[in-house]
Amino acid sequence: MYITNPTYLNGDNISLKDYFSSHLKDSNRLYFSSVREMLKITAKYAGGLLLLTSFAIFLLVIILSLRDGKGINWILCIFFPAFVFTLFFPFTLIGSYYYYIHCPRKDSGRIRRFITSCFPAPVSVTELAPNHVLVQCDGLEYELAYTRMNISPEGSPKLNYQRTYIVSVYFAHPGEAPTDAYLDEFFNNWNSYQQGKEACSNLMMDKNSIDAFYFEKQGLNPEIIKKSIAEIKYIISRYNLIPLHVKKTE
């Protein structure tokens, strides 16, 4: 199963530790089932942190006032903490809505449009995350992910991310565990078969999966994608491969 970038984490019942640790990696992003859940968690954790910060500022202003020997300046004691909270909390809510509601919905919309335009109907869809689903179609289970993929040469210090749709079908080989000789013949047959075929130009064969890569920047041609998805089904049948189902984890 693919680890997408970003990797969405369900935040409806997220713990304090996981909430803040999810912000440490750029590839992690929370999503919520509703705006109400997002507001509840954001107010609870981010708002709570701002309240603690404001209270610390309140105590600091009191300590500094007493140190000067001029008595406590209650106006400053109240103003500075209130200023910090009212300044940062609205931006926190706006940023949370954008990253936790808007972005997931946008990625989910991309996935739905891809399925509608590129998969033959009817289909059954199981959502793993806003940018990651399982599609049941024509007796096969396809894993569909929308992700940022680094296409830089190996060892290159510069990262070159491209937004990519990945369609995968997992399979087992017939009989017992495949030998090296069997796999060599299998990949040789595949290489001979796929040469010069437009429908196979986006396909990559692995030991236990067929993966199709469609780069958004290069443009998406639904007709070519439909042909390559149909080709995946044909390849499974051609080589008597046993299609597998993705093991879904909580």
mmCIF file of C-alpha atoms in Angstrom:
data_model
loop_
_atom_site.group_PDB
_atom_site.id
_atom_site.type_symbol
_atom_site.label_atom_id
_atom_site.label_comp_id
_atom_site.label_asym_id
_atom_site.label_seq_id
_atom_site.Cartn_x
_atom_site.Cartn_y
_atom_site.Cartn_z
ATOM 1 C CA MET A 1 0.000 0.000 0.000
ATOM 2 C CA TYR A 2 1.301 3.424 -0.925
ATOM 3 C CA ILE A 3 2.323 6.022 1.630
ATOM 4 C CA THR A 4 1.033 9.202 0.048
ATOM 5 C CA ASN A 5 2.481 12.697 0.254
ATOM 6 C CA PRO A 6 0.756 14.326 1.995
ATOM 7 C CA THR A 7 -0.239 11.508 4.312
ATOM 8 C CA TYR A 8 -3.639 12.368 5.771
ATOM 9 C CA LEU A 9 -4.370 11.488 9.399
ATOM 10 C CA ASN A 10 -7.915 11.415 10.747
ATOM 11 C CA GLY A 11 -8.067 14.122 13.404
ATOM 12 C CA ASP A 12 -11.562 13.576 14.814
ATOM 13 C CA ASN A 13 -10.313 11.809 17.945
ATOM 14 C CA ILE A 14 -6.626 12.675 17.772
ATOM 15 C CA SER A 15 -4.573 12.923 20.957
ATOM 16 C CA LEU A 16 -2.656 16.002 22.052
ATOM 17 C CA LYS A 17 0.680 14.303 21.302
ATOM 18 C CA ASP A 18 -0.365 13.186 17.814
ATOM 19 C CA TYR A 19 -1.899 16.583 17.051
ATOM 20 C CA PHE A 20 1.357 18.447 17.591
ATOM 21 C CA SER A 21 3.621 15.695 16.192
ATOM 22 C CA SER A 22 1.613 15.785 12.940
ATOM 23 C CA HIS A 23 2.840 19.351 12.430
ATOM 24 C CA LEU A 24 6.508 18.354 12.591
ATOM 25 C CA LYS A 25 6.540 16.699 9.146
ATOM 26 C CA ASP A 26 5.531 18.532 5.999
ATOM 27 C CA SER A 27 4.209 15.283 4.525
ATOM 28 C CA ASN A 28 1.670 14.810 7.343
ATOM 29 C CA ARG A 29 -1.679 16.574 7.293
ATOM 30 C CA LEU A 30 -4.813 16.200 9.381
ATOM 31 C CA TYR A 31 -8.331 15.949 8.012
ATOM 32 C CA PHE A 32 -11.670 16.067 9.788
ATOM 33 C CA SER A 33 -15.123 14.696 9.076
ATOM 34 C CA SER A 34 -16.697 18.131 9.539
ATOM 35 C CA VAL A 35 -15.906 21.782 10.208
ATOM 36 C CA ARG A 36 -17.376 21.330 13.688
ATOM 37 C CA GLU A 37 -14.849 18.595 14.549
ATOM 38 C CA MET A 38 -12.014 20.742 13.203
ATOM 39 C CA LEU A 39 -13.095 23.733 15.308
ATOM 40 C CA LYS A 40 -13.448 21.547 18.409
ATOM 41 C CA ILE A 41 -9.956 20.038 18.139
ATOM 42 C CA THR A 42 -8.298 23.296 17.081
ATOM 43 C CA ALA A 43 -9.867 25.215 19.954
ATOM 44 C CA LYS A 44 -8.982 22.433 22.399
ATOM 45 C CA TYR A 45 -5.310 22.030 21.488
ATOM 46 C CA ALA A 46 -4.103 25.099 19.573
ATOM 47 C CA GLY A 47 -6.421 27.404 21.516
ATOM 48 C CA GLY A 48 -5.310 25.802 24.770
ATOM 49 C CA LEU A 49 -1.664 26.371 23.878
ATOM 50 C CA LEU A 50 -2.375 30.030 23.120
ATOM 51 C CA LEU A 51 -4.187 30.397 26.451
ATOM 52 C CA LEU A 52 -1.192 28.957 28.299
ATOM 53 C CA THR A 53 1.105 31.302 26.381
ATOM 54 C CA SER A 54 -1.123 34.253 27.227
ATOM 55 C CA PHE A 55 -1.170 33.236 30.897
ATOM 56 C CA ALA A 56 2.637 32.969 30.900
ATOM 57 C CA ILE A 57 2.833 36.496 29.459
ATOM 58 C CA PHE A 58 0.390 37.667 32.129
ATOM 59 C CA LEU A 59 2.650 36.273 34.877
ATOM 60 C CA LEU A 60 5.745 37.710 33.225
ATOM 61 C CA VAL A 61 4.267 41.200 33.087
ATOM 62 C CA ILE A 62 3.330 40.964 36.803
ATOM 63 C CA ILE A 63 6.860 39.821 37.724
ATOM 64 C CA LEU A 64 8.461 42.621 35.709
ATOM 65 C CA SER A 65 6.091 45.192 37.236
ATOM 66 C CA LEU A 66 6.939 44.048 40.781
ATOM 67 C CA ARG A 67 10.651 44.017 40.018
ATOM 68 C CA ASP A 68 10.494 47.687 38.960
ATOM 69 C CA GLY A 69 8.865 48.531 42.287
ATOM 70 C CA LYS A 70 6.127 50.570 40.688
ATOM 71 C CA GLY A 71 3.304 48.209 41.494
ATOM 72 C CA ILE A 72 1.310 46.033 39.153
ATOM 73 C CA ASN A 73 0.174 47.674 35.930
ATOM 74 C CA TRP A 74 -3.108 45.830 35.425
ATOM 75 C CA ILE A 75 -3.751 47.459 32.079
ATOM 76 C CA LEU A 76 -0.539 45.987 30.637
ATOM 77 C CA CYS A 77 -1.152 42.686 32.425
ATOM 78 C CA ILE A 78 -4.474 42.290 30.669
ATOM 79 C CA PHE A 79 -3.635 43.958 27.368
ATOM 80 C CA PHE A 80 -0.571 41.962 26.310
ATOM 81 C CA PRO A 81 -2.008 38.455 26.911
ATOM 82 C CA ALA A 82 -5.310 39.438 25.294
ATOM 83 C CA PHE A 83 -3.452 40.968 22.342
ATOM 84 C CA VAL A 84 -1.425 37.785 21.737
ATOM 85 C CA PHE A 85 -4.516 35.551 21.877
ATOM 86 C CA THR A 86 -6.743 37.746 19.685
ATOM 87 C CA LEU A 87 -3.917 38.224 17.179
ATOM 88 C CA PHE A 88 -2.931 34.596 16.663
ATOM 89 C CA PHE A 89 -6.110 32.590 17.283
ATOM 90 C CA PRO A 90 -8.050 33.859 14.215
ATOM 91 C CA PHE A 91 -5.051 33.058 11.983
ATOM 92 C CA THR A 92 -4.864 29.620 13.600
ATOM 93 C CA LEU A 93 -8.511 28.978 12.734
ATOM 94 C CA ILE A 94 -8.087 30.231 9.168
ATOM 95 C CA GLY A 95 -4.960 28.112 8.629
ATOM 96 C CA SER A 96 -6.646 25.060 10.178
ATOM 97 C CA TYR A 97 -9.672 25.412 7.909
ATOM 98 C CA TYR A 98 -7.453 25.695 4.824
ATOM 99 C CA TYR A 99 -5.192 22.732 5.584
ATOM 100 C CA TYR A 100 -7.660 20.457 7.407
ATOM 101 C CA ILE A 101 -10.894 21.095 5.472
ATOM 102 C CA HIS A 102 -10.226 22.852 2.143
ATOM 103 C CA CYS A 103 -7.156 20.859 1.025
ATOM 104 C CA PRO A 104 -8.604 17.412 1.850
ATOM 105 C CA ARG A 105 -11.855 18.277 0.063
ATOM 106 C CA LYS A 106 -9.888 19.473 -2.950
ATOM 107 C CA ASP A 107 -7.867 16.241 -3.113
ATOM 108 C CA SER A 108 -11.023 14.166 -2.610
ATOM 109 C CA GLY A 109 -12.621 16.024 -5.526
ATOM 110 C CA ARG A 110 -9.624 15.216 -7.732
ATOM 111 C CA ILE A 111 -9.955 11.536 -6.869
ATOM 112 C CA ARG A 112 -13.706 11.519 -7.632
ATOM 113 C CA ARG A 113 -13.204 13.231 -10.992
ATOM 114 C CA PHE A 114 -10.437 10.788 -11.919
ATOM 115 C CA ILE A 115 -12.659 7.800 -11.112
ATOM 116 C CA THR A 116 -15.635 9.247 -12.988
ATOM 117 C CA SER A 117 -13.671 10.042 -16.149
ATOM 118 C CA CYS A 118 -11.207 7.141 -16.244
ATOM 119 C CA PHE A 119 -12.823 4.016 -14.738
ATOM 120 C CA PRO A 120 -15.558 2.039 -16.463
ATOM 121 C CA ALA A 121 -18.804 2.094 -14.476
ATOM 122 C CA PRO A 122 -20.037 0.735 -12.195
ATOM 123 C CA VAL A 123 -17.477 1.035 -9.421
ATOM 124 C CA SER A 124 -17.460 0.725 -5.642
ATOM 125 C CA VAL A 125 -15.135 3.074 -3.759
ATOM 126 C CA THR A 126 -13.663 2.655 -0.268
ATOM 127 C CA GLU A 127 -11.972 5.778 1.054
ATOM 128 C CA LEU A 128 -8.744 5.274 2.991
ATOM 129 C CA ALA A 129 -7.978 9.013 3.038
ATOM 130 C CA PRO A 130 -9.058 12.027 0.953
ATOM 131 C CA ASN A 131 -6.279 11.317 -1.566
ATOM 132 C CA HIS A 132 -6.234 7.520 -1.261
ATOM 133 C CA VAL A 133 -9.016 5.064 -2.156
ATOM 134 C CA LEU A 134 -9.717 1.488 -3.188
ATOM 135 C CA VAL A 135 -11.803 1.055 -6.334
ATOM 136 C CA GLN A 136 -13.696 -2.186 -6.986
ATOM 137 C CA CYS A 137 -14.262 -2.486 -10.729
ATOM 138 C CA ASP A 138 -14.716 -5.416 -13.141
ATOM 139 C CA GLY A 139 -13.804 -7.955 -10.471
ATOM 140 C CA LEU A 140 -10.511 -6.293 -9.553
ATOM 141 C CA GLU A 141 -9.507 -4.045 -6.673
ATOM 142 C CA TYR A 142 -7.501 -1.012 -7.751
ATOM 143 C CA GLU A 143 -5.583 1.139 -5.310
ATOM 144 C CA LEU A 144 -5.777 4.783 -6.409
ATOM 145 C CA ALA A 145 -3.588 7.438 -4.817
ATOM 146 C CA TYR A 146 -3.041 11.122 -5.553
ATOM 147 C CA THR A 147 0.375 12.109 -4.257
ATOM 148 C CA ARG A 148 3.443 14.293 -4.635
ATOM 149 C CA MET A 149 6.141 12.107 -6.178
ATOM 150 C CA ASN A 150 9.843 12.947 -6.180
ATOM 151 C CA ILE A 151 11.164 12.282 -9.685
ATOM 152 C CA SER A 152 14.693 13.602 -9.096
ATOM 153 C CA PRO A 153 17.553 11.257 -10.064
ATOM 154 C CA GLU A 154 18.727 9.042 -7.216
ATOM 155 C CA GLY A 155 21.275 10.852 -5.066
ATOM 156 C CA SER A 156 20.279 14.300 -6.311
ATOM 157 C CA PRO A 157 20.115 16.871 -3.465
ATOM 158 C CA LYS A 158 17.362 18.783 -5.271
ATOM 159 C CA LEU A 159 13.823 17.507 -4.818
ATOM 160 C CA ASN A 160 11.533 17.646 -7.833
ATOM 161 C CA TYR A 161 7.979 16.842 -6.778
ATOM 162 C CA GLN A 162 5.245 16.227 -9.319
ATOM 163 C CA ARG A 163 1.594 15.652 -8.507
ATOM 164 C CA THR A 164 0.826 12.141 -9.650
ATOM 165 C CA TYR A 165 -2.090 9.724 -9.835
ATOM 166 C CA ILE A 166 -1.017 6.145 -9.136
ATOM 167 C CA VAL A 167 -3.233 3.160 -9.953
ATOM 168 C CA SER A 168 -2.109 -0.243 -8.664
ATOM 169 C CA VAL A 169 -3.354 -3.812 -8.692
ATOM 170 C CA TYR A 170 -1.695 -6.364 -6.423
ATOM 171 C CA PHE A 171 -1.390 -10.012 -7.380
ATOM 172 C CA ALA A 172 0.138 -13.372 -6.501
ATOM 173 C CA HIS A 173 1.725 -15.753 -8.970
ATOM 174 C CA PRO A 174 0.081 -19.108 -9.642
ATOM 175 C CA GLY A 175 1.430 -22.158 -7.881
ATOM 176 C CA GLU A 176 4.010 -22.087 -5.116
ATOM 177 C CA ALA A 177 6.494 -19.311 -4.340
ATOM 178 C CA PRO A 178 7.980 -18.173 -7.676
ATOM 179 C CA THR A 179 11.584 -19.157 -8.363
ATOM 180 C CA ASP A 180 14.206 -16.799 -9.767
ATOM 181 C CA ALA A 181 14.053 -18.607 -13.090
ATOM 182 C CA TYR A 182 10.252 -18.184 -13.216
ATOM 183 C CA LEU A 183 10.508 -14.464 -12.408
ATOM 184 C CA ASP A 184 13.201 -13.914 -15.035
ATOM 185 C CA GLU A 185 10.968 -15.505 -17.668
ATOM 186 C CA PHE A 186 7.945 -13.574 -16.373
ATOM 187 C CA PHE A 187 9.672 -10.183 -16.677
ATOM 188 C CA ASN A 188 11.198 -11.071 -20.047
ATOM 189 C CA ASN A 189 7.736 -11.939 -21.367
ATOM 190 C CA TRP A 190 6.360 -8.697 -19.935
ATOM 191 C CA ASN A 191 9.132 -6.580 -21.487
ATOM 192 C CA SER A 192 8.541 -8.171 -24.872
ATOM 193 C CA TYR A 193 4.784 -7.721 -24.614
ATOM 194 C CA GLN A 194 4.720 -4.064 -23.521
ATOM 195 C CA GLN A 195 7.214 -2.688 -26.048
ATOM 196 C CA GLY A 196 5.624 -0.174 -28.399
ATOM 197 C CA LYS A 197 2.154 -0.382 -26.811
ATOM 198 C CA GLU A 198 0.682 3.026 -25.943
ATOM 199 C CA ALA A 199 -1.627 1.462 -23.355
ATOM 200 C CA CYS A 200 1.447 0.120 -21.504
ATOM 201 C CA SER A 201 3.518 3.315 -21.653
ATOM 202 C CA ASN A 202 2.456 4.365 -18.139
ATOM 203 C CA LEU A 203 2.638 0.868 -16.625
ATOM 204 C CA MET A 204 5.378 -0.534 -14.420
ATOM 205 C CA MET A 205 5.525 -4.201 -13.519
ATOM 206 C CA ASP A 206 6.762 -5.254 -10.100
ATOM 207 C CA LYS A 207 7.044 -8.695 -8.541
ATOM 208 C CA ASN A 208 3.571 -8.486 -6.966
ATOM 209 C CA SER A 209 1.919 -5.421 -8.480
ATOM 210 C CA ILE A 210 1.170 -3.572 -11.689
ATOM 211 C CA ASP A 211 1.432 0.196 -11.202
ATOM 212 C CA ALA A 212 0.301 2.960 -13.519
ATOM 213 C CA PHE A 213 1.661 6.512 -13.132
ATOM 214 C CA TYR A 214 -0.084 9.583 -14.531
ATOM 215 C CA PHE A 215 1.657 12.918 -13.996
ATOM 216 C CA GLU A 216 -0.791 15.784 -13.649
ATOM 217 C CA LYS A 217 1.653 18.289 -15.149
ATOM 218 C CA GLN A 218 1.843 16.301 -18.386
ATOM 219 C CA GLY A 219 -1.921 16.383 -18.764
ATOM 220 C CA LEU A 220 -4.425 13.594 -18.188
ATOM 221 C CA ASN A 221 -5.960 11.909 -21.216
ATOM 222 C CA PRO A 222 -8.966 9.892 -20.001
ATOM 223 C CA GLU A 223 -9.011 7.707 -23.124
ATOM 224 C CA ILE A 224 -5.378 6.636 -22.702
ATOM 225 C CA ILE A 225 -5.922 6.061 -18.985
ATOM 226 C CA LYS A 226 -8.984 3.902 -19.692
ATOM 227 C CA LYS A 227 -6.918 1.833 -22.126
ATOM 228 C CA SER A 228 -4.114 1.309 -19.620
ATOM 229 C CA ILE A 229 -6.580 0.345 -16.859
ATOM 230 C CA ALA A 230 -8.165 -2.155 -19.264
ATOM 231 C CA GLU A 231 -4.653 -3.375 -20.078
ATOM 232 C CA ILE A 232 -4.021 -4.072 -16.386
ATOM 233 C CA LYS A 233 -7.054 -6.352 -16.298
ATOM 234 C CA TYR A 234 -5.932 -8.111 -19.468
ATOM 235 C CA ILE A 235 -2.394 -8.660 -18.107
ATOM 236 C CA ILE A 236 -3.779 -10.257 -14.934
ATOM 237 C CA SER A 237 -5.714 -12.695 -17.125
ATOM 238 C CA ARG A 238 -2.935 -13.185 -19.714
ATOM 239 C CA TYR A 239 -0.395 -14.390 -17.149
ATOM 240 C CA ASN A 240 -2.919 -16.225 -14.927
ATOM 241 C CA LEU A 241 -2.084 -13.974 -12.002
ATOM 242 C CA ILE A 242 -4.173 -14.105 -8.838
ATOM 243 C CA PRO A 243 -5.550 -10.631 -7.934
ATOM 244 C CA LEU A 244 -5.247 -9.678 -4.274
ATOM 245 C CA HIS A 245 -7.110 -7.285 -2.022
ATOM 246 C CA VAL A 246 -5.355 -4.554 -0.067
ATOM 247 C CA LYS A 247 -5.298 -5.193 3.656
ATOM 248 C CA LYS A 248 -6.911 -2.119 5.174
ATOM 249 C CA THR A 249 -5.489 -0.882 8.479
ATOM 250 C CA GLU A 250 -7.202 1.318 11.055
#
